[in-house]
């Protein structure tokens, strides 16, 4: 007994010591982290100076989004994993606009190799800012070691493009691929009850088929061909080469590579997609010949430091200035819960819209949409609040980014004017229902559901029992009714006959250019065009735009400041940024959280996220 007691005492003592050591290490690490952040927050680093004839270096590393959302809790600040490495599109473009007016900046140097989140619409929008910069008589030069087609599309707006001698440019064309789970669901004995309206509403096909339907294939092919035509035409025009040469590079690269004896860089140069082959040091020296050097460093500044210098550009604005509010809706639309780059929380958005409605300085609102839709009910909550804003006498202009489909279009139906970019993806006017049932899976492993109820629906809607015919009828009728409401909203908002809306609805998706032709949008243009139109509708002469952001409590404000003060990403965030498959899985899981509507009704274009 005494031996056992001594052994217990030995392990107990060492266990206690290990626990104390672990707690001490964690507490010490946390305190050091807070000290570093507070030091960064309250320190006043010396701002870099910009010499005459400087270069602005735009070499972003991260993922483009419409808006970076504030952190929701302390773990996000500490680990910085939720929105780490995100870059707001407007920040990147604003740096170009500022440089165009800055006499000290004479050259833009681009490298988009590490920039994700580029879509055709974003690449062209950035390119248009580069074209405006060049129109001032200044120069743009781009460099790449490996350029995907979206990165190259943006770079093609430069005066000159240089490629590493061992680098490559790939124009593979667009693809829309989806995974289909019908066989898997059958093997797992999961019944996915699908309710839909419309021949083209293909969002639910992955749960009911093993391949694309003919109508879905035809619709996707039409959309991709239109966007690819816009992309290749832009590249051909920017590079001053024949469109056929761009198409040849994409379709027959194997033959071009064979002619270049396997040298991809040489094949790219021979096709006139780049102006020369230079090593990184050689390109750096070339830039040095143009802008000169400062203490062995190129005479220039990075775009994020450049923006930091101009952070107070609105501080001197008149408080009485009239404002155009900008509301960003990005990600799948949910009724409540989290928000971020992947999810648009209707509850938060409604509060933001009310803020804009009740703010006397805000005379008009521009809603920037980058969303595939989501919950039909949540979409309606947002639309209703937007209508209330209009009833208060404030114009509403919708601006479509890369994607404004299904619920993303639903919330825009009442807008006074709708702007889309040529390669925006929109439409997908349709509603579907999705109800999973695992009763067969449970039966297969010997688990059976049984019970009593006061009415047929109580058990007829059970997820572990069979979905009754009565429940299926109710859901189908509800979906058809909601689809009718969607059609009515579009017909009223766009001043179109219902029959005309029905002909272009049924879940079909359209590019911005096609949407203009069929009347789903009013104008082709970017966010700036939409803002200017909103100011015009509100009859404002002296105005500026301002982001309408969710109200932040004191804790959130502190977290935001700490996050902004942190120098670079956390170690964990840096590690995650090198795992693109993990980022893709995170996005997929975030999208799955959209399917949380207790009504089981969704206005959402799942296929649009893969195009």
XYZ file of C-alpha atoms in Angstrom:
611
model
C 0.000 0.000 0.000
C 2.782 2.381 0.906
C 4.579 1.691 -2.413
C 1.421 2.418 -4.379
C 0.901 5.621 -2.427
C 4.481 6.762 -3.141
C 4.033 6.042 -6.864
C 0.774 7.982 -6.972
C 2.419 10.848 -5.161
C 5.343 10.843 -7.600
C 3.158 11.010 -10.748
C 0.782 13.461 -9.123
C 3.612 15.817 -8.217
C 5.156 15.710 -11.704
C 1.736 16.106 -13.327
C 1.147 19.209 -11.244
C 4.560 20.578 -12.175
C 3.945 19.974 -15.914
C 0.566 21.680 -15.674
C 2.097 24.716 -14.004
C 4.890 24.839 -16.586
C 2.404 24.623 -19.438
C 0.210 27.365 -17.983
C 3.261 29.541 -17.391
C 4.426 29.093 -21.003
C 0.980 29.878 -22.433
C 0.487 32.896 -20.208
C 3.958 34.182 -21.009
C 3.374 33.784 -24.755
C 0.043 35.599 -24.499
C 1.529 38.473 -22.490
C 4.417 38.827 -24.963
C 1.940 38.857 -27.847
C -0.110 41.631 -26.228
C 3.044 43.629 -25.444
C 4.212 43.409 -29.062
C 0.789 44.437 -30.381
C 0.434 47.320 -27.922
C 3.932 48.466 -28.820
C 3.018 48.420 -32.500
C -0.262 50.189 -31.771
C 1.178 53.076 -29.796
C 4.492 53.429 -31.553
C 4.834 56.071 -34.223
C 6.971 54.560 -36.984
C 8.671 56.961 -39.322
C 6.736 57.233 -42.547
C 8.773 56.621 -45.712
C 9.420 59.609 -47.915
C 8.679 59.705 -51.622
C 11.371 61.206 -53.804
C 10.800 62.777 -57.202
C 10.554 60.338 -60.138
C 9.709 57.432 -57.844
C 8.131 54.088 -58.697
C 5.062 52.655 -57.033
C 5.542 48.913 -56.563
C 2.337 46.883 -56.673
C 3.221 43.305 -55.784
C 0.383 42.163 -53.499
C 0.511 38.802 -51.756
C -2.905 37.581 -50.691
C -6.470 37.295 -51.880
C -8.593 40.085 -53.309
C -11.987 40.711 -51.704
C -14.511 43.515 -51.976
C -14.200 44.411 -48.292
C -12.175 43.255 -45.289
C -14.448 42.636 -42.316
C -13.488 43.509 -38.718
C -12.493 40.607 -36.417
C -15.333 39.087 -34.432
C -13.380 37.875 -31.409
C -9.950 37.774 -29.802
C -8.820 34.458 -31.375
C -9.158 36.077 -34.805
C -6.872 38.897 -33.700
C -4.325 36.542 -32.129
C -4.208 33.911 -34.853
C -5.412 36.153 -37.718
C -6.724 33.163 -39.685
C -10.214 34.291 -40.673
C -9.363 37.115 -43.065
C -5.588 36.864 -43.095
C -3.883 37.867 -46.317
C -6.990 39.595 -47.665
C -6.581 42.672 -49.830
C -9.470 45.019 -50.559
C -9.900 45.614 -54.290
C -10.642 49.281 -53.678
C -7.348 49.730 -51.789
C -5.313 48.376 -54.671
C -7.156 50.496 -57.225
C -7.079 53.581 -55.021
C -3.292 53.381 -54.830
C -3.197 53.533 -58.639
C -5.597 56.483 -58.725
C -3.568 58.397 -56.137
C -0.337 57.692 -58.003
C -1.844 58.997 -61.237
C -2.285 62.398 -59.570
C 1.038 62.308 -57.694
C 3.751 64.183 -59.580
C 6.411 62.273 -57.631
C 5.269 58.906 -59.044
C 6.278 58.395 -62.659
C 6.288 54.596 -62.921
C 4.125 51.687 -61.773
C 5.835 48.308 -61.369
C 3.506 45.323 -61.250
C 3.880 41.743 -60.120
C 0.630 39.850 -59.637
C 2.162 36.370 -59.254
C 1.107 36.055 -55.591
C -2.312 37.663 -55.966
C -5.333 35.387 -55.637
C -9.018 36.184 -55.915
C -8.590 37.735 -59.345
C -11.648 37.280 -61.537
C -12.119 38.552 -65.097
C -14.102 41.553 -63.833
C -11.526 42.442 -61.172
C -8.586 42.007 -63.549
C -10.216 44.261 -66.150
C -11.249 46.816 -63.502
C -7.638 47.014 -62.275
C -6.495 47.200 -65.886
C -8.755 50.168 -66.579
C -7.128 52.026 -63.663
C -3.722 51.194 -65.153
C -4.878 52.531 -68.517
C -5.972 55.778 -66.835
C -2.561 56.009 -65.149
C -0.841 55.590 -68.518
C -3.112 58.252 -70.030
C -1.399 60.817 -67.782
C 1.863 60.177 -69.647
C 3.309 57.851 -67.020
C 4.656 54.346 -67.545
C 3.569 50.884 -66.341
C 5.883 47.878 -66.363
C 5.021 44.326 -65.296
C 7.131 41.345 -64.338
C 6.211 37.725 -63.814
C 7.864 34.426 -63.044
C 4.673 32.426 -63.398
C 1.456 34.060 -64.447
C -1.977 32.480 -64.487
C -4.476 33.817 -66.984
C -6.192 36.213 -64.558
C -2.865 37.631 -63.390
C -1.753 37.960 -67.001
C -5.022 39.648 -68.009
C -4.383 42.401 -65.426
C -0.696 42.660 -66.421
C -1.555 42.960 -70.114
C -2.635 46.577 -69.506
C 1.019 47.505 -68.838
C 3.273 49.235 -71.375
C 5.756 46.385 -71.141
C 5.704 42.877 -69.660
C 8.831 40.911 -68.836
C 9.040 37.205 -68.057
C 11.710 35.227 -66.215
C 13.733 33.077 -68.699
C 12.506 29.961 -66.872
C 9.029 31.335 -66.275
C 5.767 30.774 -68.068
C 2.393 32.269 -68.841
C -0.645 30.007 -69.065
C -3.853 30.856 -70.895
C -5.765 27.646 -70.389
C -9.236 29.047 -70.969
C -12.132 28.996 -68.540
C -13.600 25.892 -66.988
C -16.645 25.254 -64.848
C -16.343 21.969 -62.971
C -18.475 20.597 -60.168
C -18.514 17.474 -58.047
C -21.603 15.291 -58.200
C -22.651 13.208 -55.207
C -25.632 11.128 -56.312
C -23.750 7.804 -56.158
C -22.062 8.705 -52.870
C -25.371 9.694 -51.293
C -26.878 6.413 -52.474
C -23.997 4.411 -50.998
C -24.445 6.282 -47.726
C -28.189 5.759 -48.072
C -28.856 9.458 -47.613
C -31.954 10.730 -49.358
C -31.581 14.302 -50.536
C -35.055 15.658 -51.200
C -34.769 18.319 -53.875
C -37.458 20.862 -54.754
C -36.954 23.314 -57.560
C -38.551 25.469 -60.228
C -37.055 26.177 -63.619
C -35.376 24.144 -66.301
C -32.002 25.761 -65.740
C -31.848 25.769 -61.922
C -28.809 23.499 -61.791
C -27.696 24.337 -58.246
C -29.245 21.154 -56.917
C -27.943 18.815 -59.618
C -24.876 17.655 -57.615
C -27.262 16.081 -55.098
C -29.478 14.332 -57.640
C -27.208 13.481 -60.602
C -23.769 12.165 -61.472
C -23.201 14.615 -64.327
C -24.453 17.893 -65.753
C -27.832 18.032 -67.401
C -27.945 19.127 -71.039
C -29.606 22.407 -70.114
C -27.018 23.160 -67.416
C -24.167 22.291 -69.776
C -25.572 24.520 -72.501
C -26.107 27.403 -70.082
C -22.613 27.154 -68.570
C -20.961 26.897 -71.992
C -22.762 29.997 -73.240
C -21.685 31.974 -70.184
C -18.036 30.867 -70.253
C -17.672 31.445 -73.992
C -18.919 35.013 -73.595
C -16.554 35.826 -70.727
C -13.590 34.163 -72.460
C -14.288 36.208 -75.576
C -14.124 39.419 -73.513
C -10.871 38.308 -71.865
C -9.058 37.325 -75.063
C -10.253 40.453 -76.857
C -8.863 42.608 -74.034
C -5.493 40.824 -74.151
C -5.277 41.155 -77.946
C -6.085 44.851 -77.794
C -3.671 45.527 -74.934
C -0.820 43.687 -76.631
C -1.683 45.033 -80.092
C -1.736 41.544 -81.596
C -4.333 39.582 -83.519
C -7.088 37.895 -81.539
C -6.281 34.664 -83.390
C -2.772 34.747 -81.912
C -4.176 34.796 -78.371
C -6.584 31.961 -79.167
C -3.753 29.981 -80.758
C -1.576 30.415 -77.664
C -4.387 29.050 -75.537
C -5.584 26.206 -77.732
C -2.329 25.062 -79.378
C 0.302 25.732 -76.749
C 1.701 22.219 -77.125
C 2.601 22.922 -80.779
C 4.040 26.331 -79.926
C 6.069 24.714 -77.141
C 7.358 22.090 -79.555
C 8.455 24.809 -81.987
C 10.335 26.470 -79.109
C 12.018 23.132 -78.253
C 10.182 22.915 -74.950
C 11.110 26.433 -73.792
C 7.844 27.860 -72.455
C 9.284 31.333 -71.922
C 10.551 31.452 -75.497
C 7.169 30.273 -76.810
C 5.486 33.067 -74.852
C 7.904 35.655 -76.234
C 7.465 34.348 -79.792
C 3.703 34.792 -79.388
C 4.293 38.454 -78.412
C 2.594 38.060 -75.047
C 5.686 39.493 -73.327
C 8.284 42.041 -74.395
C 11.389 40.278 -73.168
C 12.948 37.629 -70.955
C 14.787 38.973 -67.909
C 16.001 37.539 -64.646
C 14.723 39.188 -61.499
C 17.977 41.098 -61.011
C 18.057 42.196 -64.633
C 14.514 43.529 -64.371
C 15.410 45.272 -61.125
C 18.348 46.963 -62.835
C 16.083 47.999 -65.689
C 13.754 49.699 -63.207
C 16.788 51.312 -61.563
C 17.791 52.863 -64.893
C 14.401 54.595 -64.995
C 13.849 55.747 -61.392
C 17.329 55.549 -59.890
C 18.470 54.279 -56.497
C 18.390 55.409 -52.866
C 21.001 53.724 -50.653
C 21.182 50.650 -52.905
C 17.393 50.387 -52.924
C 15.188 51.287 -55.843
C 13.713 54.759 -55.657
C 10.131 53.838 -54.907
C 7.495 52.743 -52.424
C 5.163 49.764 -51.968
C 1.467 50.351 -52.511
C 0.472 49.522 -48.918
C 3.009 51.976 -47.480
C 1.832 54.483 -50.055
C -1.762 54.099 -48.869
C -0.640 54.457 -45.245
C 0.907 57.831 -46.082
C -2.438 58.927 -47.506
C -4.489 57.461 -44.659
C -5.563 60.924 -43.479
C -6.609 62.159 -46.919
C -10.197 62.703 -45.737
C -9.369 64.133 -42.319
C -9.689 67.685 -43.551
C -13.059 67.132 -45.210
C -15.942 69.361 -44.260
C -18.202 67.589 -41.774
C -21.167 69.054 -43.639
C -20.192 67.317 -46.888
C -22.946 65.275 -48.458
C -22.138 61.584 -48.675
C -22.765 58.642 -50.954
C -22.770 55.526 -48.793
C -21.234 52.284 -50.074
C -22.669 49.044 -48.708
C -20.771 45.850 -49.547
C -22.603 42.526 -49.778
C -20.137 39.691 -50.301
C -20.423 35.932 -49.848
C -23.346 33.599 -49.325
C -26.378 35.299 -47.806
C -27.444 33.990 -44.396
C -30.095 35.249 -42.002
C -27.837 35.533 -38.945
C -24.639 34.182 -37.451
C -21.085 34.917 -38.577
C -20.010 37.302 -41.318
C -16.812 37.724 -43.279
C -15.394 37.479 -46.773
C -17.436 34.302 -47.414
C -20.752 35.093 -45.718
C -23.152 38.046 -45.858
C -25.124 38.303 -42.611
C -28.590 39.770 -43.312
C -29.012 40.816 -39.690
C -25.843 42.929 -39.830
C -26.589 44.271 -43.310
C -30.067 45.402 -42.252
C -28.480 47.387 -39.410
C -26.037 48.974 -41.860
C -28.842 49.949 -44.232
C -30.767 51.522 -41.358
C -27.647 53.465 -40.400
C -27.483 54.850 -43.938
C -31.217 55.629 -43.932
C -31.040 57.528 -40.636
C -27.786 59.374 -41.396
C -28.741 62.830 -42.684
C -25.366 63.244 -44.405
C -25.834 60.129 -46.535
C -28.028 61.204 -49.432
C -27.731 58.073 -51.597
C -26.571 54.470 -51.265
C -24.552 52.280 -53.605
C -24.761 48.553 -52.920
C -21.705 46.651 -54.148
C -22.671 43.005 -54.675
C -20.339 40.002 -54.900
C -22.596 37.132 -53.872
C -24.008 33.875 -55.277
C -27.114 34.360 -53.098
C -28.212 32.098 -50.288
C -31.249 32.036 -48.047
C -34.311 33.365 -49.899
C -35.771 34.717 -46.651
C -32.531 36.464 -45.693
C -32.358 38.000 -49.178
C -35.877 39.338 -48.751
C -35.003 40.899 -45.383
C -32.206 42.848 -47.051
C -34.404 43.887 -49.990
C -37.177 45.105 -47.668
C -34.787 47.338 -45.749
C -33.382 48.719 -49.002
C -36.939 49.564 -50.086
C -37.448 51.415 -46.802
C -34.311 53.437 -47.539
C -35.723 54.385 -50.935
C -39.063 55.305 -49.364
C -37.103 57.710 -47.149
C -36.132 59.548 -50.324
C -32.612 58.171 -50.819
C -31.648 56.758 -54.243
C -30.276 53.216 -54.427
C -27.794 52.115 -57.089
C -26.608 48.506 -57.345
C -23.075 47.779 -58.557
C -22.346 44.174 -59.543
C -18.826 42.888 -58.974
C -17.621 39.457 -60.112
C -20.841 37.731 -59.014
C -24.368 38.932 -58.286
C -26.588 35.935 -58.892
C -29.830 34.527 -57.510
C -30.192 36.035 -54.005
C -27.512 38.535 -55.016
C -29.860 39.672 -57.775
C -32.945 39.382 -55.538
C -31.676 42.095 -53.208
C -30.964 44.357 -56.207
C -34.330 44.134 -57.953
C -35.666 47.432 -56.578
C -32.535 49.471 -57.261
C -33.086 52.707 -59.158
C -30.189 51.800 -61.435
C -28.168 48.577 -61.777
C -24.573 48.631 -63.022
C -22.677 45.493 -64.005
C -19.196 44.923 -65.332
C -18.965 43.151 -68.717
C -17.736 39.903 -67.156
C -19.946 39.987 -64.048
C -21.988 36.821 -63.543
C -25.612 37.537 -62.753
C -29.157 36.264 -63.169
C -29.852 32.761 -61.849
C -33.405 33.842 -61.081
C -34.769 30.757 -59.373
C -35.454 29.116 -56.035
C -34.751 25.594 -54.799
C -35.283 23.560 -51.655
C -32.925 21.022 -50.138
C -33.926 18.656 -47.331
C -31.512 15.843 -46.355
C -32.925 12.680 -44.805
C -30.786 10.000 -43.098
C -33.473 7.466 -42.210
C -32.079 4.840 -44.617
C -28.554 5.370 -43.296
C -29.755 4.769 -39.744
C -31.721 1.706 -40.801
C -28.625 0.256 -42.473
C -26.717 0.292 -39.179
C -29.637 -1.015 -37.162
C -31.056 2.272 -35.886
C -34.776 2.823 -36.374
C -36.853 5.897 -35.571
C -40.294 5.557 -34.049
C -42.553 7.734 -31.938
C -45.896 9.460 -31.658
C -47.135 12.867 -32.759
C -50.205 15.057 -32.546
C -50.425 15.524 -36.298
C -49.106 14.082 -39.566
C -46.575 16.841 -40.192
C -44.825 16.518 -36.843
C -43.201 13.266 -37.936
C -43.617 13.860 -41.679
C -40.926 16.559 -41.570
C -38.494 14.516 -39.467
C -34.900 14.183 -40.665
C -34.605 10.672 -39.195
C -37.942 9.436 -40.470
C -39.291 9.336 -43.997
C -40.268 12.703 -45.451
C -43.994 12.245 -46.011
C -45.781 12.956 -49.298
C -47.715 15.685 -47.499
C -44.483 17.368 -46.414
C -43.022 17.065 -49.919
C -46.138 18.654 -51.415
C -45.964 21.541 -48.950
C -42.306 22.194 -49.712
C -42.788 22.026 -53.482
C -45.755 24.413 -53.364
C -43.763 26.784 -51.154
C -40.839 26.734 -53.590
C -43.148 27.460 -56.533
C -44.735 30.340 -54.614
C -41.344 31.813 -53.704
C -40.233 31.516 -57.331
C -43.371 33.405 -58.364
C -42.479 36.131 -55.878
C -38.984 36.342 -57.361
C -40.437 36.727 -60.858
C -42.834 39.409 -59.582
C -39.982 41.326 -57.918
C -37.915 41.325 -61.099
C -40.893 42.265 -63.275
C -41.807 45.185 -60.999
C -38.265 46.365 -60.374
C -37.177 46.133 -64.001
C -40.539 47.264 -65.425
C -40.799 44.125 -67.555
C -43.735 41.835 -68.365
C -43.751 38.656 -66.297
C -43.577 36.575 -69.450
C -40.387 38.333 -70.511
C -38.849 37.722 -67.083
C -39.893 34.069 -67.141
C -38.166 33.632 -70.497
C -34.790 34.717 -69.095
C -35.250 33.286 -65.592
C -35.559 29.606 -64.580
C -32.127 29.779 -63.002
C -30.213 30.784 -66.145
C -26.995 32.749 -65.618
C -25.758 35.633 -67.743
C -22.644 37.738 -68.179
C -22.907 41.461 -67.528
C -22.836 42.154 -71.257
C -25.656 39.689 -71.923
C -27.615 40.944 -68.903
C -27.581 44.449 -70.392
C -28.997 43.141 -73.667
C -31.904 41.345 -71.984
C -32.717 44.127 -69.540
C -31.478 42.691 -66.234
C -29.070 45.613 -65.781
C -29.156 49.231 -66.912
C -25.528 50.109 -67.564
C -22.077 48.597 -67.915
C -19.654 50.248 -65.532
C -17.595 49.878 -62.381
C -18.146 50.986 -58.798
C -17.020 54.545 -59.519
C -19.602 54.835 -62.286
C -22.293 53.638 -59.868
C -21.198 56.127 -57.209
C -21.265 59.022 -59.664
C -24.742 57.995 -60.810
C -25.998 57.813 -57.220
C -24.714 61.342 -56.581
C -26.452 62.495 -59.755
C -29.755 60.917 -58.707
C -29.489 62.636 -55.315
C -28.712 65.939 -57.074
C -25.493 66.474 -55.143
C -22.751 68.855 -56.263
C -20.320 68.650 -53.348
C -20.056 65.057 -52.168
C -17.742 62.186 -51.344
C -18.225 58.471 -50.856
C -17.954 56.653 -47.544
C -18.149 52.980 -46.595
C -21.183 52.035 -44.536
C -19.660 49.655 -41.978
C -21.304 47.735 -39.152
C -21.283 49.595 -35.828
C -18.354 48.493 -33.673
C -18.441 48.340 -29.884
C -15.342 49.481 -27.912
C -13.960 45.937 -27.779
C -14.282 45.514 -31.551
C -12.597 48.857 -32.121
C -9.656 47.803 -29.957
C -9.426 44.467 -31.784
C -9.488 46.222 -35.155
C -6.720 48.587 -34.120
C -4.619 45.733 -32.781
C -5.084 43.738 -35.955
C -4.139 46.720 -38.118
C -1.114 47.421 -35.938
C 0.238 43.881 -36.168
C 3.236 43.789 -38.463
C 2.470 41.114 -41.063
C 0.564 37.912 -40.674
C 0.851 35.550 -37.780
C 2.968 32.435 -38.145
C -0.147 30.295 -38.359
C -1.674 32.527 -41.035
C 1.533 32.419 -43.085
C 1.557 28.637 -42.880
C -2.085 28.423 -43.973
C -1.480 30.773 -46.895
C 0.821 28.154 -48.448
C -1.913 25.519 -48.361
C -4.330 26.511 -51.133
C -6.263 23.268 -50.771
C -6.938 24.147 -47.125
C -8.162 27.598 -48.120
C -10.429 25.976 -50.700
C -11.768 23.572 -48.092
C -12.389 26.491 -45.719
C -14.378 28.311 -48.406
C -16.388 25.156 -49.140
C -17.208 24.689 -45.464
C -18.214 28.340 -45.208
C -20.563 27.900 -48.163
C -22.103 24.832 -46.539
C -23.087 27.022 -43.590
C -25.385 28.897 -45.970
C -27.684 25.860 -45.932
C -29.033 26.694 -42.502
C -32.392 28.223 -43.393
C -35.097 26.454 -41.346
C -37.469 27.063 -44.274
C -35.219 24.993 -46.598
C -35.615 27.589 -49.397
C -32.632 29.075 -51.196
C -32.066 31.569 -53.982
C -28.501 30.612 -54.716
C -26.225 29.854 -57.656
C -23.794 27.199 -56.466
C -22.417 26.578 -59.952
C -21.464 30.262 -60.312
C -18.699 29.825 -57.705
C -16.988 27.278 -59.976
C -17.101 29.345 -63.179
